[in-house]
PDB file of C-alpha atoms in Angstrom:
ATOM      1  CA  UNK A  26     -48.611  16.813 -44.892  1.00  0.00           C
ATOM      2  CA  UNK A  27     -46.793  15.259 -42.382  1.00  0.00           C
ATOM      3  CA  UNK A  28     -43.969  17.638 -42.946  1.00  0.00           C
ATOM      4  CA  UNK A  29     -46.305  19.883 -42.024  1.00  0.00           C
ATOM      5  CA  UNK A  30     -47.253  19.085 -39.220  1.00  0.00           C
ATOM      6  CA  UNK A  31     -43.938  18.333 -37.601  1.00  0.00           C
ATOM      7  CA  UNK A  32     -43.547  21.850 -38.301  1.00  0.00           C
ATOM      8  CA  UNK A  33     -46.405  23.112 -36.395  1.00  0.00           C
ATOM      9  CA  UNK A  34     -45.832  21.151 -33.217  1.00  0.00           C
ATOM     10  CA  UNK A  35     -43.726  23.355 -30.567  1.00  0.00           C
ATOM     11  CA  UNK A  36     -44.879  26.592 -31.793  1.00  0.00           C
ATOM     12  CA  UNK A  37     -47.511  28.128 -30.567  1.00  0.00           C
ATOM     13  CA  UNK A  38     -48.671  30.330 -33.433  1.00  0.00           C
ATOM     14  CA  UNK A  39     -49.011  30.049 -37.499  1.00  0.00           C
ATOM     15  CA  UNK A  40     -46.854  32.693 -38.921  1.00  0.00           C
ATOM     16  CA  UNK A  41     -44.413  33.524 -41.693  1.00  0.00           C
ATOM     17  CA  UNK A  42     -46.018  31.998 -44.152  1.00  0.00           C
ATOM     18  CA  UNK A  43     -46.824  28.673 -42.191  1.00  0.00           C
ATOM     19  CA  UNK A  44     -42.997  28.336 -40.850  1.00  0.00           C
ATOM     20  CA  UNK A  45     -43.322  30.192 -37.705  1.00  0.00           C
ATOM     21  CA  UNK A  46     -45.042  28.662 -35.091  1.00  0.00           C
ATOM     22  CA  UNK A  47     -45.494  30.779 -32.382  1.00  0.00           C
ATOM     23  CA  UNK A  48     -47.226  30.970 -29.011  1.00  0.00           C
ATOM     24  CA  UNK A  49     -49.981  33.037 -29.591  1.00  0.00           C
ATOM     25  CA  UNK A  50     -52.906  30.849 -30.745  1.00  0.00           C
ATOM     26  CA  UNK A  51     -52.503  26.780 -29.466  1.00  0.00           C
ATOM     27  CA  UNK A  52     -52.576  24.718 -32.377  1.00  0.00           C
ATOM     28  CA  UNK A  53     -54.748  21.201 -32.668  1.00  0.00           C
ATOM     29  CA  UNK A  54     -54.428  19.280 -29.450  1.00  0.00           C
ATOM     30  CA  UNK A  55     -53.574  16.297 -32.163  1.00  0.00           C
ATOM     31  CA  UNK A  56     -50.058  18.512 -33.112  1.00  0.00           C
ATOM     32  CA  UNK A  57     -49.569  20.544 -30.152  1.00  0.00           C
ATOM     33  CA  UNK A  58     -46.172  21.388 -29.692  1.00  0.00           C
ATOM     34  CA  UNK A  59     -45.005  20.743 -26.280  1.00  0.00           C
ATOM     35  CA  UNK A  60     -44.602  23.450 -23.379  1.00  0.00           C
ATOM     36  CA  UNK A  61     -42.300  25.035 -22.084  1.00  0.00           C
ATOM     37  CA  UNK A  62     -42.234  22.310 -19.793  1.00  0.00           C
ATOM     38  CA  UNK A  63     -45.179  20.538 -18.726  1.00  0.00           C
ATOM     39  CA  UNK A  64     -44.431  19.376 -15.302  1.00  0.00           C
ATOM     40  CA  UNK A  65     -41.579  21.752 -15.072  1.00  0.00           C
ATOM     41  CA  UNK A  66     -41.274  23.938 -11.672  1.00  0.00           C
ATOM     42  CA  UNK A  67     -39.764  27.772 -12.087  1.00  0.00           C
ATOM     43  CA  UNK A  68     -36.030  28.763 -12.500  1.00  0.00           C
ATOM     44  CA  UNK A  69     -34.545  30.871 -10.213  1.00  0.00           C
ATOM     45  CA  UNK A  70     -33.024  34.333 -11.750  1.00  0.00           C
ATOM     46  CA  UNK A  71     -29.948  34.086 -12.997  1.00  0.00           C
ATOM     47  CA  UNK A  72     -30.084  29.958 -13.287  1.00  0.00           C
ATOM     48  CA  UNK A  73     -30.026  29.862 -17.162  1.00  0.00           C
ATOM     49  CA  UNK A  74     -28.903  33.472 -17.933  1.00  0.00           C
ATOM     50  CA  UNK A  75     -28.408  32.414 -21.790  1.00  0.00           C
ATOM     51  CA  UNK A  76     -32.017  31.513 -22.415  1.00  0.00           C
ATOM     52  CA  UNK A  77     -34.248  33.959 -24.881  1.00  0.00           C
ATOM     53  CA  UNK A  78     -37.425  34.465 -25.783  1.00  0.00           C
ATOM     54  CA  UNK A  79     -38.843  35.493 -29.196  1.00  0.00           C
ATOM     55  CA  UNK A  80     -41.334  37.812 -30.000  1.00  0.00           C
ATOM     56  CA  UNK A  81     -43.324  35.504 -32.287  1.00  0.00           C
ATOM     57  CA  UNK A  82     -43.654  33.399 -29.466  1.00  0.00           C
ATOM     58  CA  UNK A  83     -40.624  30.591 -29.643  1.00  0.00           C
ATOM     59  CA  UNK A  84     -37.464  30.408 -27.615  1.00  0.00           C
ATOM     60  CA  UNK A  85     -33.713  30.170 -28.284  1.00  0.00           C
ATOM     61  CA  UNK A  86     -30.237  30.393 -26.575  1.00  0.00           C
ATOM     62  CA  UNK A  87     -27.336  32.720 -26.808  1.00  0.00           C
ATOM     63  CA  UNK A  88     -24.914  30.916 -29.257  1.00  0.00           C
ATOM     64  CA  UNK A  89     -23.148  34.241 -29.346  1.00  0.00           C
ATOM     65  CA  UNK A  90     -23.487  37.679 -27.558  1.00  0.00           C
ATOM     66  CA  UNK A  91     -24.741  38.493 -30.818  1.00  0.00           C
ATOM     67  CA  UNK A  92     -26.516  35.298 -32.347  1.00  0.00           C
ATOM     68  CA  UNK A  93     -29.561  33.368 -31.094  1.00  0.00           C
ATOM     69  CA  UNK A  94     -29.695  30.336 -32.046  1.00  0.00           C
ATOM     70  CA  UNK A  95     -33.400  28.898 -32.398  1.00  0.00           C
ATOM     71  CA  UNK A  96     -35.909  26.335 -34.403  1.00  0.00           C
ATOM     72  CA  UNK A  97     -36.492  26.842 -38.513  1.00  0.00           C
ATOM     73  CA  UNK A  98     -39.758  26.561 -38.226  1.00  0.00           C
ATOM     74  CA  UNK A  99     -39.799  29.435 -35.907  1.00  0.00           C
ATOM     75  CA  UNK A 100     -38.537  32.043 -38.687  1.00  0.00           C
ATOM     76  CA  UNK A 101     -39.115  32.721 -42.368  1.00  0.00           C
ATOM     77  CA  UNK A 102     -36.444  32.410 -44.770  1.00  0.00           C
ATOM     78  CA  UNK A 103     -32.390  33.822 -45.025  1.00  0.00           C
ATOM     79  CA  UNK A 104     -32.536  37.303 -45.140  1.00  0.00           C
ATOM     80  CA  UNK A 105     -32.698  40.805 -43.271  1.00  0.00           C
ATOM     81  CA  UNK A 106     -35.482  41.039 -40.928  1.00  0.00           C
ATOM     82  CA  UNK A 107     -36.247  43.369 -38.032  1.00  0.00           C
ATOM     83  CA  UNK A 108     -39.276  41.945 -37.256  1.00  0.00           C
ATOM     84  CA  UNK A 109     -38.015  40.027 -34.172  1.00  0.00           C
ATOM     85  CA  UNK A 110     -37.197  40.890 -30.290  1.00  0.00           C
ATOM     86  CA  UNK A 111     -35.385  39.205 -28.063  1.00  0.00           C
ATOM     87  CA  UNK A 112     -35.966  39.446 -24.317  1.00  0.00           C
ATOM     88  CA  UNK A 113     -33.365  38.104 -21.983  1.00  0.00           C
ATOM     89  CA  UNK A 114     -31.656  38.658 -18.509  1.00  0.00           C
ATOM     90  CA  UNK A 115     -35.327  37.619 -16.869  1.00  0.00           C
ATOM     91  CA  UNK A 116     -37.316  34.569 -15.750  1.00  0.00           C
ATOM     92  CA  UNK A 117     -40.271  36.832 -15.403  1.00  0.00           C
ATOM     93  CA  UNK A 118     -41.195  37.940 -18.844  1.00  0.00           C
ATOM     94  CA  UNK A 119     -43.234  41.118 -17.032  1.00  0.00           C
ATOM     95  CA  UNK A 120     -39.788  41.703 -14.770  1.00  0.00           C
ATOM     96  CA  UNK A 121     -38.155  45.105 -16.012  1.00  0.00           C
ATOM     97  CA  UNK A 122     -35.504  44.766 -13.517  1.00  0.00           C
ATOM     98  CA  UNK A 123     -32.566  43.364 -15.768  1.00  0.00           C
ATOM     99  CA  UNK A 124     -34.694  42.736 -18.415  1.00  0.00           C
ATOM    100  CA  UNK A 125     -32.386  43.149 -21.979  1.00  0.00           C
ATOM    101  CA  UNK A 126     -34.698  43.592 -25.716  1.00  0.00           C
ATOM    102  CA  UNK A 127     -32.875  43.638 -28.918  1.00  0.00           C
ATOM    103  CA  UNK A 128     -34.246  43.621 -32.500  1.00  0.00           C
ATOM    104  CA  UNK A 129     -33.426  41.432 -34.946  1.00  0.00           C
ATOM    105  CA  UNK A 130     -31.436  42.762 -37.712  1.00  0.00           C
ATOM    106  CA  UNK A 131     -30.746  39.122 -40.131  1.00  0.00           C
ATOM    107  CA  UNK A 132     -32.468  35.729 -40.178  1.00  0.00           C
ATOM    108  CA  UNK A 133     -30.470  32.561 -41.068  1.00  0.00           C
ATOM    109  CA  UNK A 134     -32.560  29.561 -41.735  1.00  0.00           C
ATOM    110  CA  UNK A 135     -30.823  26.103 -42.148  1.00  0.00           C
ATOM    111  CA  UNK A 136     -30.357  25.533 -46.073  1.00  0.00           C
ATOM    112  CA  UNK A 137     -32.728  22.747 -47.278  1.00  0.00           C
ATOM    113  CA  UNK A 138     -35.190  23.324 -44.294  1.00  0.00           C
ATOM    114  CA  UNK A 139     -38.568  21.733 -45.398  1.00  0.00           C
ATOM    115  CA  UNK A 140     -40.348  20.526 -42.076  1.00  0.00           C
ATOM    116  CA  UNK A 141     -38.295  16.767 -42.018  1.00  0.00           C
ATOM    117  CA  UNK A 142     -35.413  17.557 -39.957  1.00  0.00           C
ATOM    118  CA  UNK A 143     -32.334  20.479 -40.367  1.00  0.00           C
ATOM    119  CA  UNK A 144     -34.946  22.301 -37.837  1.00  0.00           C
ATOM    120  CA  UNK A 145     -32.465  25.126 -36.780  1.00  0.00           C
ATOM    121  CA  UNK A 146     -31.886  28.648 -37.282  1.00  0.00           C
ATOM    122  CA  UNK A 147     -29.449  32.110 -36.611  1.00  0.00           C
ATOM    123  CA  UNK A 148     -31.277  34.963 -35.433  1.00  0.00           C
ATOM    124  CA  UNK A 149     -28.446  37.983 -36.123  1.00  0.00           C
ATOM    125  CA  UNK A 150     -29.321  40.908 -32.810  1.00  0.00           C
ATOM    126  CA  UNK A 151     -28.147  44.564 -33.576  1.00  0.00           C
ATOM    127  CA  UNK A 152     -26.369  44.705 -30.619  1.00  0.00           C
ATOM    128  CA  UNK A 153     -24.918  42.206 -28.231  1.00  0.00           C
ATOM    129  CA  UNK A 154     -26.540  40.923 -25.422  1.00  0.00           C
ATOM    130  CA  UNK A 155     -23.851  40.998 -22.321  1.00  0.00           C
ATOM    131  CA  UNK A 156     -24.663  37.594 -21.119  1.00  0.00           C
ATOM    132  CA  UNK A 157     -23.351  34.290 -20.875  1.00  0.00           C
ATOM    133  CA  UNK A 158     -23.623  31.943 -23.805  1.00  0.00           C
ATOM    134  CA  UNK A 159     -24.393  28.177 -24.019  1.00  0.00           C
ATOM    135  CA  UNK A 160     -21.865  26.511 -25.493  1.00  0.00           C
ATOM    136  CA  UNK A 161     -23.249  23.722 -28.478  1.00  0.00           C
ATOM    137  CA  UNK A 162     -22.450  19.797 -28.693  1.00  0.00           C
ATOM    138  CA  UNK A 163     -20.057  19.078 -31.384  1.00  0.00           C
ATOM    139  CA  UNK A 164     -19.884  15.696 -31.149  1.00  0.00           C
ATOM    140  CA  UNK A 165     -22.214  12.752 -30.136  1.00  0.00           C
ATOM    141  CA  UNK A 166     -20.873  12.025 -26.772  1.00  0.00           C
ATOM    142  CA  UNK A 167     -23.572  14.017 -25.085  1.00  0.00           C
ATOM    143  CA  UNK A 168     -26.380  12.709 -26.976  1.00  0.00           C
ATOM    144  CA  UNK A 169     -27.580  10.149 -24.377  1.00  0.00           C
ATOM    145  CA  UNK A 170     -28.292  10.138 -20.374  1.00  0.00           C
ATOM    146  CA  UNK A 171     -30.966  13.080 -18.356  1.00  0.00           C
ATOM    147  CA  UNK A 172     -31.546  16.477 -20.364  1.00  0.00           C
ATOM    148  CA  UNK A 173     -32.868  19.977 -19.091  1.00  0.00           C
ATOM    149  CA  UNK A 174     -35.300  22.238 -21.146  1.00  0.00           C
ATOM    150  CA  UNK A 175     -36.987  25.610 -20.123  1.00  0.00           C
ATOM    151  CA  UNK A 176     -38.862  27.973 -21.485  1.00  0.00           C
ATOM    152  CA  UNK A 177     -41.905  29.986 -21.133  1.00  0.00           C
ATOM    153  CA  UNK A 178     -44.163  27.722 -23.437  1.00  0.00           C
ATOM    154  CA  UNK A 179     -47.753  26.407 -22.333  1.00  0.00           C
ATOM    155  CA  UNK A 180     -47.668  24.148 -19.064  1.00  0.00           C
ATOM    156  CA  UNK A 181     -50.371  22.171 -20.145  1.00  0.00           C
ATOM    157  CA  UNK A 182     -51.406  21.175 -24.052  1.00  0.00           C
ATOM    158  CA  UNK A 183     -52.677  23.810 -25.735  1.00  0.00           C
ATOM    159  CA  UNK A 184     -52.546  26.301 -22.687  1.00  0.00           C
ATOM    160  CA  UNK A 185     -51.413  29.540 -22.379  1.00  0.00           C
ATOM    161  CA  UNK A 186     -47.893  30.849 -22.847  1.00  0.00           C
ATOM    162  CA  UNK A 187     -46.155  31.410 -19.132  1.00  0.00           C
ATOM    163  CA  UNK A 188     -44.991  34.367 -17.113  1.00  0.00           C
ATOM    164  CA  UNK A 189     -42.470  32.747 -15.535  1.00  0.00           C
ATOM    165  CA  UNK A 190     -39.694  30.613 -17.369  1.00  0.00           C
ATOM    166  CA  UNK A 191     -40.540  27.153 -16.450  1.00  0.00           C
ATOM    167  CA  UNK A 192     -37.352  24.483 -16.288  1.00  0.00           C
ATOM    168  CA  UNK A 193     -37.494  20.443 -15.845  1.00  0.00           C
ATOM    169  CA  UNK A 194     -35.326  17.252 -16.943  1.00  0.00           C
ATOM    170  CA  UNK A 195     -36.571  14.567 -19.555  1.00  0.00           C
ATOM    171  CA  UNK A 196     -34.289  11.363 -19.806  1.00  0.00           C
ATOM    172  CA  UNK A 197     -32.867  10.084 -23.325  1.00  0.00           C
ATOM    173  CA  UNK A 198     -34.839   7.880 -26.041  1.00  0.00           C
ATOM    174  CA  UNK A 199     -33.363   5.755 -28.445  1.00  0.00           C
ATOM    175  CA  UNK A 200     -34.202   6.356 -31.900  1.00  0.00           C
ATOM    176  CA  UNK A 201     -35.505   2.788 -32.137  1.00  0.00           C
ATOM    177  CA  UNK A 202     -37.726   3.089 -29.063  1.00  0.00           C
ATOM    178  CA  UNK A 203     -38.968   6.728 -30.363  1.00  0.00           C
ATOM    179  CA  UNK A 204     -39.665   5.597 -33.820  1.00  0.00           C
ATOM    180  CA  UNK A 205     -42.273   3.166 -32.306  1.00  0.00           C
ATOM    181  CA  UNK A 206     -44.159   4.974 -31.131  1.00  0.00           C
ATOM    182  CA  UNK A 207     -47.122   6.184 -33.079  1.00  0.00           C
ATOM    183  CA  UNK A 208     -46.696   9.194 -35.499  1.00  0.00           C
ATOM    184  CA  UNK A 209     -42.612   9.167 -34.964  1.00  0.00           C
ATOM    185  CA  UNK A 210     -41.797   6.737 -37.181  1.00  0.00           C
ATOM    186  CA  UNK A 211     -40.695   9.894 -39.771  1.00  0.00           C
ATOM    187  CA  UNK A 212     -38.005  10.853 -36.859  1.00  0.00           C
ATOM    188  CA  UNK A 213     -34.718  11.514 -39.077  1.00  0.00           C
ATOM    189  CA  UNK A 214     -32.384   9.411 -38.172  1.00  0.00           C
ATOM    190  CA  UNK A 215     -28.702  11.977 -36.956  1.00  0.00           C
ATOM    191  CA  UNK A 216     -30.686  14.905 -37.580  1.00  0.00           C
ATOM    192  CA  UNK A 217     -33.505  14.592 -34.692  1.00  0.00           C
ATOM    193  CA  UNK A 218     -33.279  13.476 -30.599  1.00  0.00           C
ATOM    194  CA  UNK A 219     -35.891  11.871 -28.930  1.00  0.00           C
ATOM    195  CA  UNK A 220     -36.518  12.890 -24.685  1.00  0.00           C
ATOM    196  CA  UNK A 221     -38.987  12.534 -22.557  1.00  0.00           C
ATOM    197  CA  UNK A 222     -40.727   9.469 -20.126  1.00  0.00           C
ATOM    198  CA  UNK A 223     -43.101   6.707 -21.615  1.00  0.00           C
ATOM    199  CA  UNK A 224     -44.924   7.230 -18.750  1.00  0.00           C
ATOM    200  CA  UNK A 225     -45.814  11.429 -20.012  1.00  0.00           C
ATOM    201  CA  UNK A 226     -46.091  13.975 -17.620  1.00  0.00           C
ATOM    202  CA  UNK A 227     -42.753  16.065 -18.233  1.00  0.00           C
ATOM    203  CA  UNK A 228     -42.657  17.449 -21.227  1.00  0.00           C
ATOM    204  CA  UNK A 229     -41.451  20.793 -23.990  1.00  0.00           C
ATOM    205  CA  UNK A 230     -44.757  21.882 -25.361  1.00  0.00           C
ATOM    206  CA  UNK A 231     -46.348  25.114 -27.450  1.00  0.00           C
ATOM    207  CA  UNK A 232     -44.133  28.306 -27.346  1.00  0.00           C
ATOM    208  CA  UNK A 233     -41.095  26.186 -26.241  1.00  0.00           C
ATOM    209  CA  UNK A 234     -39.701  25.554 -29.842  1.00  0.00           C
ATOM    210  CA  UNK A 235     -36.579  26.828 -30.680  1.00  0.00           C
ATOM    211  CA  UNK A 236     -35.753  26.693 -26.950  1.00  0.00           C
ATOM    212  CA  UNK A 237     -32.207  24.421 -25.884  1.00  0.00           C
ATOM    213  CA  UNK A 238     -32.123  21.394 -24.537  1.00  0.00           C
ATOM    214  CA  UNK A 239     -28.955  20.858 -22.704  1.00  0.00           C
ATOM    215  CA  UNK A 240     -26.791  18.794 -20.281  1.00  0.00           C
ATOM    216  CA  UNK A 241     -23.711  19.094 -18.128  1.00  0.00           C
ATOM    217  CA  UNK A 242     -20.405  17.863 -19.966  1.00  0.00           C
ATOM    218  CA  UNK A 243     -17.307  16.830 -18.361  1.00  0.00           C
ATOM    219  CA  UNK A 244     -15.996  19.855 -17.428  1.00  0.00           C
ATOM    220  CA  UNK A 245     -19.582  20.122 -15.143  1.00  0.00           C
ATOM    221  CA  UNK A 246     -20.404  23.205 -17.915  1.00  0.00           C
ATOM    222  CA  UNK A 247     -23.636  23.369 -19.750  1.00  0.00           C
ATOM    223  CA  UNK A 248     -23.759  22.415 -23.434  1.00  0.00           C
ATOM    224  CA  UNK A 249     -26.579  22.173 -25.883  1.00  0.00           C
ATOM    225  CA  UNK A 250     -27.347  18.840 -27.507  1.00  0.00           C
ATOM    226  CA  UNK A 251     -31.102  19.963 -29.105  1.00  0.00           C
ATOM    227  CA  UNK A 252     -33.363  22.547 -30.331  1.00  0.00           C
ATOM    228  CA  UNK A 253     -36.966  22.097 -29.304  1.00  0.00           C
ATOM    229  CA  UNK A 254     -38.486  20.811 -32.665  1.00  0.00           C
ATOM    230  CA  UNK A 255     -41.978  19.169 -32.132  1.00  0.00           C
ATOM    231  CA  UNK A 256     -44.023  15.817 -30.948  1.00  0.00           C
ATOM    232  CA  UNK A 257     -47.654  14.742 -30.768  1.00  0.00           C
ATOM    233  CA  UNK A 258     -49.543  16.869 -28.018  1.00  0.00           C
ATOM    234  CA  UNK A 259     -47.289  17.572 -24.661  1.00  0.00           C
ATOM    235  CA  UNK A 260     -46.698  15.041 -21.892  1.00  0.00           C
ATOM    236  CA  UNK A 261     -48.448  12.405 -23.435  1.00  0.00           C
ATOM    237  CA  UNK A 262     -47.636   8.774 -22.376  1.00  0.00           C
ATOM    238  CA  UNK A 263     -45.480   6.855 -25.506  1.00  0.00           C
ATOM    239  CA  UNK A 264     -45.497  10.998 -27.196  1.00  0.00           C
ATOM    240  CA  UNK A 265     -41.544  11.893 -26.418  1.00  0.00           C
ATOM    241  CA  UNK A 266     -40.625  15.327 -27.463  1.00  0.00           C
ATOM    242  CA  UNK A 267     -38.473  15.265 -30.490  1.00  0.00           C
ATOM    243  CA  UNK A 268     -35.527  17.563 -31.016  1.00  0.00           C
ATOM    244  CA  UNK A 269     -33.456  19.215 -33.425  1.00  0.00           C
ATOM    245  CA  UNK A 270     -29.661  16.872 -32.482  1.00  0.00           C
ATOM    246  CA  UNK A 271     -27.779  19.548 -32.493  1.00  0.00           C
ATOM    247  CA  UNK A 272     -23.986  17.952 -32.692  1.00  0.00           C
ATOM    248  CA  UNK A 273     -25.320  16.988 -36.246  1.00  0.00           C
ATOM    249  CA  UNK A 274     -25.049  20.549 -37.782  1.00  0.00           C
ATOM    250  CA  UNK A 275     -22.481  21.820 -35.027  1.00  0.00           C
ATOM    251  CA  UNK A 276     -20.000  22.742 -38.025  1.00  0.00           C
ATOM    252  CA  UNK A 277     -22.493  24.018 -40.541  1.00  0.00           C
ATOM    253  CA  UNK A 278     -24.172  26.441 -37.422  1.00  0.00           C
ATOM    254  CA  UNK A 279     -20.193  27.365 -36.499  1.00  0.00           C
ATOM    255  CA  UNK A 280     -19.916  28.388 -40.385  1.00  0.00           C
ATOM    256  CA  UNK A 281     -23.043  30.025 -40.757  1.00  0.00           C
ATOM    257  CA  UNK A 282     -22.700  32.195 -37.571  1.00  0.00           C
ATOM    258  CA  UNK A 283     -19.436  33.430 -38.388  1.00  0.00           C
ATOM    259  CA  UNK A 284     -20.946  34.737 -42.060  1.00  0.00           C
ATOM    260  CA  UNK A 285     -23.364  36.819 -39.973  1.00  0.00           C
TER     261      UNK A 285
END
């Protein structure tokens, strides 16, 4: 059960056979998954040009021109599927003025996925999106200091998804510190990054999963350290959102991509 839930947190609808969570209906305020960013002010056009959103209602970044890379939860299992659009080249969902949509043509969900970490997925487009593309951790040494994450998730819990993509920064939790606090002591331990303030107020929340959650590296480039994965309600004081560590599968995501 608790698998389950962790499953259902960031998404903002029940779909594909429970594993989707998308941002059409809100789930329970107790397992909300957090927005886009709660607390979060707007991007400006242009500011995160690799971000994507999903038509089942989660988010995800260019890994490739080609290959979005996104939450488990937020697909059904490895196989074709053409079920899925991708918008991108916009901050304003309703914007038609560089707005890019591609279909979906192959779904790769991380092997083993069962709602307790391994929360990320390859969404295969049938053409390539000319944009830039966020480069992933592949190694620890980002995992630690102030994160970004956007999106066009809910700005409050259980609100409605947003128009505009929403962006705002969430500072670093130790695993010890996350695990704590109640309903994360089932965090998995390499496979899952804690973020956000004790205090609440700035948070990912429903619609946001799948979405990046990235930092500058040393070369002053942006790199992607998590994958939007879920947490108890959105904002809540001692409720960090919890995400999918991303350096952790860097090799097996590299592998899998390049089968697609």
């Amino acid at each position: 059960m608790q698998n389950l839930l962790k499953a259902l947190k960031r998404c903002a609808v029940a779909g594909a056979a429970v594993l989707a969570v998308v941002s059409l209906q809100p789930v329970s305020a107790a397992h909300a998954a957090p927005a886009p960013v709660v607390g979060g002010t707007r991007a400006a056009q242009g500011e995160f040009p690799f971000m994507v959103r999903l038509s089942m209602g989660c988010g995800g970044a260019l890994y490739t021109q080609q290959i979005v890379l996104t939450a488990a939860h937020c697909v059904g299992s490895t196989g074709p599927d053409t079920s899925i659009t991708a918008t991108a080249g916009v901050v304003d969902l309703q914007s038609t003025s560089g707005r890019v949509q591609v279909r979906s043509t192959y779904v790769y969900r991380a092997p083993g996925y069962n709602g307790n970490g391994r929360d990320w997925a390859l969404i295969k487009l049938a053409q390539p999106i000319n944009l830039p593309t966020l480069n992933i951790a592949t190694t620890s040494q980002y995992n630690t200091g102030t994160f970004t994450v956007a999106g066009w998730g809910a700005a409050t819990e259980n609100g409605g998804q947003q128009r505009y993509m929403l962006k705002a920064n969430v500072p670093f939790v130790s695993d010890a510190t996350c695990r704590g606090y109640s309903g994360y002591s089932g965090l998995v331990a390499n496979e899952e990054i804690c973020a956000g303030y004790a205090a609440g107020g700035v948070d990912t929340c429903q619609g946001d999963s799948g979405g990046p959650m990235f930092r500058r590296d040393a070369s002053n480039a942006w790199v992607q350290v998590g994958i939007v994965s879920w947490g108890i309600g959105c904002a809540r004081p001692n409720a960090p959102g919890v995400y999918t560590e991303v350096s952790t599968f860097a090799s097996a995501i590299a592998s899998a991509a390049s089968s697609l």
